[in-house]
Amino acid sequence: IRVLGTSDFARVQPVFAGFVAANSGFKVTYLQASSRSIDQAVRAGLDAEIDLVMSSAVDLQVKLVNDGFAQMLDLRTEKATHWRSQLVQIAVEPIVTLYHASVQTALESVKTRPGLAELIRHSSDQSLRVIMYDPDASGVGYLLSQQDALQDGRFWSLIEGFQREDFIVSCCSGEMIDAVISGERQLAYNVIESYVLTRLENAPDLRVLRFEDYQLAVPRTAFIPVTANGAADAATLVRYVLSDDGQSGLSPAVRLSVLDQTPRAGGPLKPIRLSPALIVHLDPVVRNDFFQNWRRLAP
């Protein structure tokens, strides 16, 4: 079974290893690429040997399925969040904000995004060095920014506040985490939590901020390309990933059971739903409106 995905191999290897151990005769080959590269490759026509596509850019995934690039996925008795029995959620990625211990005194009282915007607006004695995803370079970055704008109309005020600081953008969560750990950046906005948790033990100056207004959670999804030759085998793998054994191979931070955990640190989890509504903000006119605002306020 050949899988094309966005996750680092180390994060999915235990699941694949468990699957192979439980299903003799199977082998899993994993190819990693960015969400945009995967989207382009599917649209250009995937090799028939690619049996499964896995990505955290759920909006791009929904659009690919909507545009006819996926086939039906036999879930059988597995209870799963899915769209049209073609796109299935296999994990979840809560999103957090990070800061460096050097600014803890200023940030420890911040509980919400509007509170962060107010702190920046009224702080004249200290400038924050801020980093966040580049929505133009990162599919997940654009998705998160659009979802923030939908959740709270004051999102653009926050971006305007960032712009008045020492503000840069990045392609990836790992780069943002490294920048805060080193002290090069003091605040990293919207970072994938599971990447952060693996770094905390060896990063004593790293602090996690979980806003109390809401915490976005990005679905990791999978579909079988319409071109795949090994659809039945790919469906067997998906059913395993959804099973208790499969989920146990994932980090506890990204298992589907996270969606049912209460209470939890920070505000209510806001999972991004599998829905054709996600396609709307991929419309060229909507994207253009977003980036007109972005370029007016951000570098």
Short mmCIF file of C-alpha atoms in Angstrom, two decimals:
data_model
loop_
_atom_site.label_atom_id
_atom_site.label_comp_id
_atom_site.label_asym_id
_atom_site.label_seq_id
_atom_site.Cartn_x
_atom_site.Cartn_y
_atom_site.Cartn_z
CA ILE A 1 0.00 0.00 0.00
CA ARG A 2 1.53 3.31 -1.08
CA VAL A 3 0.51 6.35 0.96
CA LEU A 4 1.10 10.00 0.06
CA GLY A 5 0.85 12.29 3.09
CA THR A 6 1.87 15.48 4.84
CA SER A 7 2.76 14.06 8.28
CA ASP A 8 6.35 13.45 9.28
CA PHE A 9 7.04 9.73 8.87
CA ALA A 10 7.95 9.32 12.55
CA ARG A 11 4.42 10.38 13.51
CA VAL A 12 2.67 7.73 11.41
CA GLN A 13 5.26 4.94 11.45
CA PRO A 14 3.90 3.27 14.63
CA VAL A 15 0.44 3.05 13.04
CA PHE A 16 1.79 1.52 9.85
CA ALA A 17 3.98 -0.87 11.83
CA GLY A 18 0.97 -1.99 13.85
CA PHE A 19 -1.05 -2.50 10.69
CA VAL A 20 1.66 -4.63 9.05
CA ALA A 21 2.06 -6.69 12.23
CA ALA A 22 -1.69 -7.32 12.36
CA ASN A 23 -2.08 -8.01 8.64
CA SER A 24 0.49 -10.42 7.30
CA GLY A 25 1.34 -10.01 3.65
CA PHE A 26 0.97 -6.22 3.63
CA LYS A 27 3.70 -3.62 3.28
CA VAL A 28 3.21 0.16 3.56
CA THR A 29 5.34 2.65 1.64
CA TYR A 30 5.04 6.27 2.74
CA LEU A 31 5.82 9.33 0.61
CA GLN A 32 5.85 12.76 2.26
CA ALA A 33 5.03 16.08 0.58
CA SER A 34 3.51 19.47 1.39
CA SER A 35 -0.27 19.89 1.25
CA ARG A 36 -0.05 22.15 -1.81
CA SER A 37 2.27 19.74 -3.60
CA ILE A 38 -0.13 16.89 -2.91
CA ASP A 39 -3.07 18.92 -4.20
CA GLN A 40 -1.18 19.74 -7.40
CA ALA A 41 -0.05 16.13 -7.86
CA VAL A 42 -3.59 14.75 -7.51
CA ARG A 43 -4.93 17.28 -9.99
CA ALA A 44 -2.14 16.52 -12.45
CA GLY A 45 -2.97 12.80 -12.28
CA LEU A 46 -1.49 10.50 -9.65
CA ASP A 47 0.30 7.29 -10.48
CA ALA A 48 -2.10 4.36 -10.05
CA GLU A 49 0.25 2.91 -7.41
CA ILE A 50 -0.68 5.70 -4.94
CA ASP A 51 -3.47 4.10 -2.92
CA LEU A 52 -4.18 6.67 -0.19
CA VAL A 53 -3.80 10.43 0.29
CA MET A 54 -3.52 11.81 3.85
CA SER A 55 -3.36 15.51 4.67
CA SER A 56 -4.11 18.15 7.32
CA ALA A 57 -5.14 20.73 4.68
CA VAL A 58 -8.77 19.71 5.01
CA ASP A 59 -10.07 22.45 2.71
CA LEU A 60 -7.87 21.25 -0.15
CA GLN A 61 -8.91 17.67 0.59
CA VAL A 62 -12.63 18.54 0.52
CA LYS A 63 -12.20 20.34 -2.80
CA LEU A 64 -10.33 17.41 -4.33
CA VAL A 65 -13.13 15.07 -3.31
CA ASN A 66 -15.76 17.52 -4.53
CA ASP A 67 -13.97 17.78 -7.87
CA GLY A 68 -14.14 14.03 -8.43
CA PHE A 69 -10.64 12.90 -7.48
CA ALA A 70 -11.72 10.35 -4.85
CA GLN A 71 -13.54 7.03 -4.90
CA MET A 72 -15.93 5.52 -2.37
CA LEU A 73 -14.29 4.26 0.80
CA ASP A 74 -15.72 1.12 2.39
CA LEU A 75 -15.83 1.95 6.12
CA ARG A 76 -18.04 -1.06 6.95
CA THR A 77 -18.87 -0.97 10.65
CA GLU A 78 -16.35 1.68 11.67
CA LYS A 79 -18.02 4.74 13.16
CA ALA A 80 -16.17 7.63 11.62
CA THR A 81 -16.55 11.28 10.75
CA HIS A 82 -16.61 11.35 6.97
CA TRP A 83 -17.92 13.28 4.02
CA ARG A 84 -19.83 11.39 1.33
CA SER A 85 -18.06 8.15 2.36
CA GLN A 86 -15.07 9.40 0.41
CA LEU A 87 -13.16 11.68 2.80
CA VAL A 88 -12.66 10.37 6.33
CA GLN A 89 -11.18 12.01 9.42
CA ILE A 90 -8.38 9.86 10.87
CA ALA A 91 -6.88 12.22 13.47
CA VAL A 92 -7.20 15.75 14.85
CA GLU A 93 -4.64 18.53 15.36
CA PRO A 94 -5.47 21.13 18.06
CA ILE A 95 -3.82 24.51 17.46
CA VAL A 96 -2.02 26.54 20.14
CA THR A 97 0.08 29.68 20.52
CA LEU A 98 3.62 29.67 21.93
CA TYR A 99 5.71 32.23 23.74
CA HIS A 100 9.17 32.50 25.26
CA ALA A 101 9.64 32.61 29.02
CA SER A 102 11.24 36.05 28.68
CA VAL A 103 7.79 37.57 28.04
CA GLN A 104 5.85 35.43 30.52
CA THR A 105 5.14 38.36 32.86
CA ALA A 106 3.45 40.26 30.04
CA LEU A 107 1.54 37.29 28.61
CA GLU A 108 0.50 35.26 31.63
CA SER A 109 -2.64 37.38 32.05
CA VAL A 110 -3.66 37.03 28.37
CA LYS A 111 -6.59 34.62 28.04
CA THR A 112 -8.14 35.46 24.66
CA ARG A 113 -7.17 36.70 21.22
CA PRO A 114 -8.81 40.10 21.80
CA GLY A 115 -6.81 40.23 25.05
CA LEU A 116 -3.61 39.65 23.09
CA ALA A 117 -4.57 42.39 20.62
CA GLU A 118 -5.23 44.79 23.53
CA LEU A 119 -1.88 43.96 25.13
CA ILE A 120 -0.07 44.73 21.88
CA ARG A 121 -2.08 47.90 21.30
CA HIS A 122 -1.36 49.37 24.73
CA SER A 123 2.17 48.09 25.32
CA SER A 124 4.60 50.87 24.59
CA ASP A 125 7.58 49.70 26.63
CA GLN A 126 8.21 46.34 24.96
CA SER A 127 7.85 45.07 21.41
CA LEU A 128 7.03 41.43 20.73
CA ARG A 129 8.90 39.54 18.06
CA VAL A 130 6.03 37.62 16.45
CA ILE A 131 5.96 34.75 13.95
CA MET A 132 3.01 32.95 12.35
CA TYR A 133 2.21 30.82 9.32
CA ASP A 134 2.51 32.47 5.94
CA PRO A 135 -0.99 31.93 4.51
CA ASP A 136 0.35 32.43 1.00
CA ALA A 137 2.94 29.65 1.31
CA SER A 138 1.14 27.24 3.62
CA GLY A 139 -2.20 25.58 2.92
CA VAL A 140 -2.74 24.96 6.64
CA GLY A 141 -1.71 28.55 7.38
CA TYR A 142 -4.35 29.93 5.03
CA LEU A 143 -6.97 27.56 6.45
CA LEU A 144 -6.23 28.64 10.04
CA SER A 145 -6.30 32.34 9.21
CA GLN A 146 -9.59 31.98 7.37
CA GLN A 147 -11.09 30.02 10.26
CA ASP A 148 -9.90 32.64 12.75
CA ALA A 149 -11.53 35.35 10.65
CA LEU A 150 -14.80 33.35 10.64
CA GLN A 151 -14.71 32.73 14.39
CA ASP A 152 -13.96 36.32 15.39
CA GLY A 153 -14.38 39.48 13.32
CA ARG A 154 -11.53 41.05 15.30
CA PHE A 155 -8.97 38.76 13.66
CA TRP A 156 -7.78 41.54 11.40
CA SER A 157 -7.23 43.81 14.40
CA LEU A 158 -4.91 41.14 15.79
CA ILE A 159 -3.00 40.96 12.50
CA GLU A 160 -2.77 44.74 12.43
CA GLY A 161 -1.32 44.58 15.94
CA PHE A 162 1.23 41.98 14.85
CA GLN A 163 2.22 44.22 11.95
CA ARG A 164 3.17 46.97 14.37
CA GLU A 165 5.52 44.56 16.11
CA ASP A 166 8.63 42.82 14.78
CA PHE A 167 6.56 40.42 12.62
CA ILE A 168 7.64 37.65 10.24
CA VAL A 169 5.89 34.68 8.62
CA SER A 170 6.93 31.06 8.18
CA CYS A 171 6.11 27.97 6.15
CA CYS A 172 5.96 25.47 8.99
CA SER A 173 5.23 24.73 12.64
CA GLY A 174 8.70 23.28 13.23
CA GLU A 175 10.40 26.47 12.10
CA MET A 176 8.14 28.56 14.34
CA ILE A 177 8.83 26.35 17.36
CA ASP A 178 12.58 26.56 16.76
CA ALA A 179 12.38 30.35 16.56
CA VAL A 180 10.68 30.62 19.96
CA ILE A 181 12.96 28.07 21.64
CA SER A 182 16.04 29.98 20.47
CA GLY A 183 14.58 33.31 21.58
CA GLU A 184 14.79 34.70 18.06
CA ARG A 185 10.98 35.06 18.21
CA GLN A 186 8.99 35.65 21.40
CA LEU A 187 5.51 34.68 20.18
CA ALA A 188 4.39 32.07 17.64
CA TYR A 189 0.70 32.33 16.75
CA ASN A 190 -1.26 29.26 15.55
CA VAL A 191 1.09 26.29 15.86
CA ILE A 192 0.16 22.61 15.59
CA GLU A 193 0.06 21.44 19.22
CA SER A 194 1.33 17.90 18.69
CA TYR A 195 4.59 19.23 17.24
CA VAL A 196 4.99 21.41 20.34
CA LEU A 197 4.40 18.67 22.91
CA THR A 198 7.34 16.60 21.70
CA ARG A 199 9.67 19.57 22.26
CA LEU A 200 8.61 20.75 25.72
CA GLU A 201 10.80 18.41 27.77
CA ASN A 202 14.00 19.80 26.24
CA ALA A 203 12.84 23.41 25.91
CA PRO A 204 12.55 24.94 29.41
CA ASP A 205 11.85 28.43 28.02
CA LEU A 206 8.93 27.32 25.86
CA ARG A 207 5.43 28.19 27.09
CA VAL A 208 2.06 27.13 25.63
CA LEU A 209 -0.92 29.51 25.47
CA ARG A 210 -4.33 27.92 24.93
CA PHE A 211 -6.81 30.74 24.41
CA GLU A 212 -10.03 30.54 26.41
CA ASP A 213 -12.26 31.98 23.65
CA TYR A 214 -11.74 28.91 21.42
CA GLN A 215 -9.09 26.46 20.25
CA LEU A 216 -9.13 25.46 16.60
CA ALA A 217 -8.69 21.77 15.79
CA VAL A 218 -7.74 20.72 12.26
CA PRO A 219 -8.91 17.31 10.99
CA ARG A 220 -6.34 15.06 9.38
CA THR A 221 -8.18 13.33 6.59
CA ALA A 222 -7.65 10.56 4.07
CA PHE A 223 -9.16 9.56 0.75
CA ILE A 224 -8.54 6.93 -1.90
CA PRO A 225 -7.66 8.55 -5.25
CA VAL A 226 -9.94 7.69 -8.12
CA THR A 227 -6.83 6.46 -9.97
CA ALA A 228 -5.74 4.00 -7.23
CA ASN A 229 -5.40 0.34 -8.14
CA GLY A 230 -5.31 -0.84 -4.52
CA ALA A 231 -8.54 0.70 -3.22
CA ALA A 232 -9.64 -2.35 -1.23
CA ASP A 233 -6.28 -2.62 0.52
CA ALA A 234 -6.25 1.14 1.22
CA ALA A 235 -9.70 0.85 2.80
CA THR A 236 -8.38 -1.95 5.03
CA LEU A 237 -5.61 0.38 6.18
CA VAL A 238 -8.05 3.23 6.86
CA ARG A 239 -10.30 0.97 8.93
CA TYR A 240 -7.26 -0.06 10.96
CA VAL A 241 -6.25 3.58 11.56
CA LEU A 242 -9.77 4.26 12.86
CA SER A 243 -9.72 1.25 15.17
CA ASP A 244 -8.60 1.37 18.81
CA ASP A 245 -5.36 -0.42 17.88
CA GLY A 246 -4.66 2.04 15.08
CA GLN A 247 -5.44 5.10 17.18
CA SER A 248 -3.15 3.83 19.95
CA GLY A 249 -0.24 4.14 17.51
CA LEU A 250 -0.86 7.89 17.23
CA SER A 251 0.29 10.49 19.72
CA PRO A 252 -2.39 10.93 22.42
CA ALA A 253 -2.61 14.61 21.40
CA VAL A 254 -3.99 13.78 17.93
CA ARG A 255 -6.23 10.78 18.57
CA LEU A 256 -9.88 11.20 17.68
CA SER A 257 -10.76 10.71 21.37
CA VAL A 258 -9.34 14.22 22.00
CA LEU A 259 -12.62 15.59 20.60
CA ASP A 260 -14.52 14.01 23.50
CA GLN A 261 -12.16 15.07 26.30
CA THR A 262 -13.66 17.34 28.96
CA PRO A 263 -12.54 19.27 30.81
CA ARG A 264 -9.48 20.40 28.88
CA ALA A 265 -6.98 23.21 29.21
CA GLY A 266 -7.98 26.37 27.37
CA GLY A 267 -11.26 27.20 25.73
CA PRO A 268 -13.71 24.99 23.85
CA LEU A 269 -12.28 22.93 21.05
CA LYS A 270 -13.56 24.14 17.68
CA PRO A 271 -13.06 21.28 15.20
CA ILE A 272 -13.09 22.37 11.59
CA ARG A 273 -15.98 20.39 10.12
CA LEU A 274 -15.82 18.30 6.96
CA SER A 275 -18.14 20.34 4.81
CA PRO A 276 -18.40 21.83 1.32
CA ALA A 277 -18.40 25.21 3.09
CA LEU A 278 -14.61 24.81 3.26
CA ILE A 279 -14.49 25.14 -0.51
CA VAL A 280 -15.86 28.68 -0.37
CA HIS A 281 -12.68 30.30 0.86
CA LEU A 282 -10.71 28.58 -1.91
CA ASP A 283 -12.72 30.55 -4.45
CA PRO A 284 -10.37 32.98 -6.26
CA VAL A 285 -12.53 35.99 -5.38
CA VAL A 286 -12.60 35.07 -1.68
CA ARG A 287 -8.85 34.39 -1.66
CA ASN A 288 -8.22 37.71 -3.37
CA ASP A 289 -10.28 39.56 -0.75
CA PHE A 290 -8.38 37.82 2.04
CA PHE A 291 -4.97 38.62 0.60
CA GLN A 292 -5.89 42.22 -0.09
CA ASN A 293 -6.49 42.58 3.65
CA TRP A 294 -3.41 40.55 4.47
CA ARG A 295 -1.04 42.56 2.29
CA ARG A 296 -2.50 45.80 3.59
CA LEU A 297 -1.76 44.78 7.19
CA ALA A 298 1.11 42.30 7.04
CA PRO A 299 4.50 42.08 5.32
#
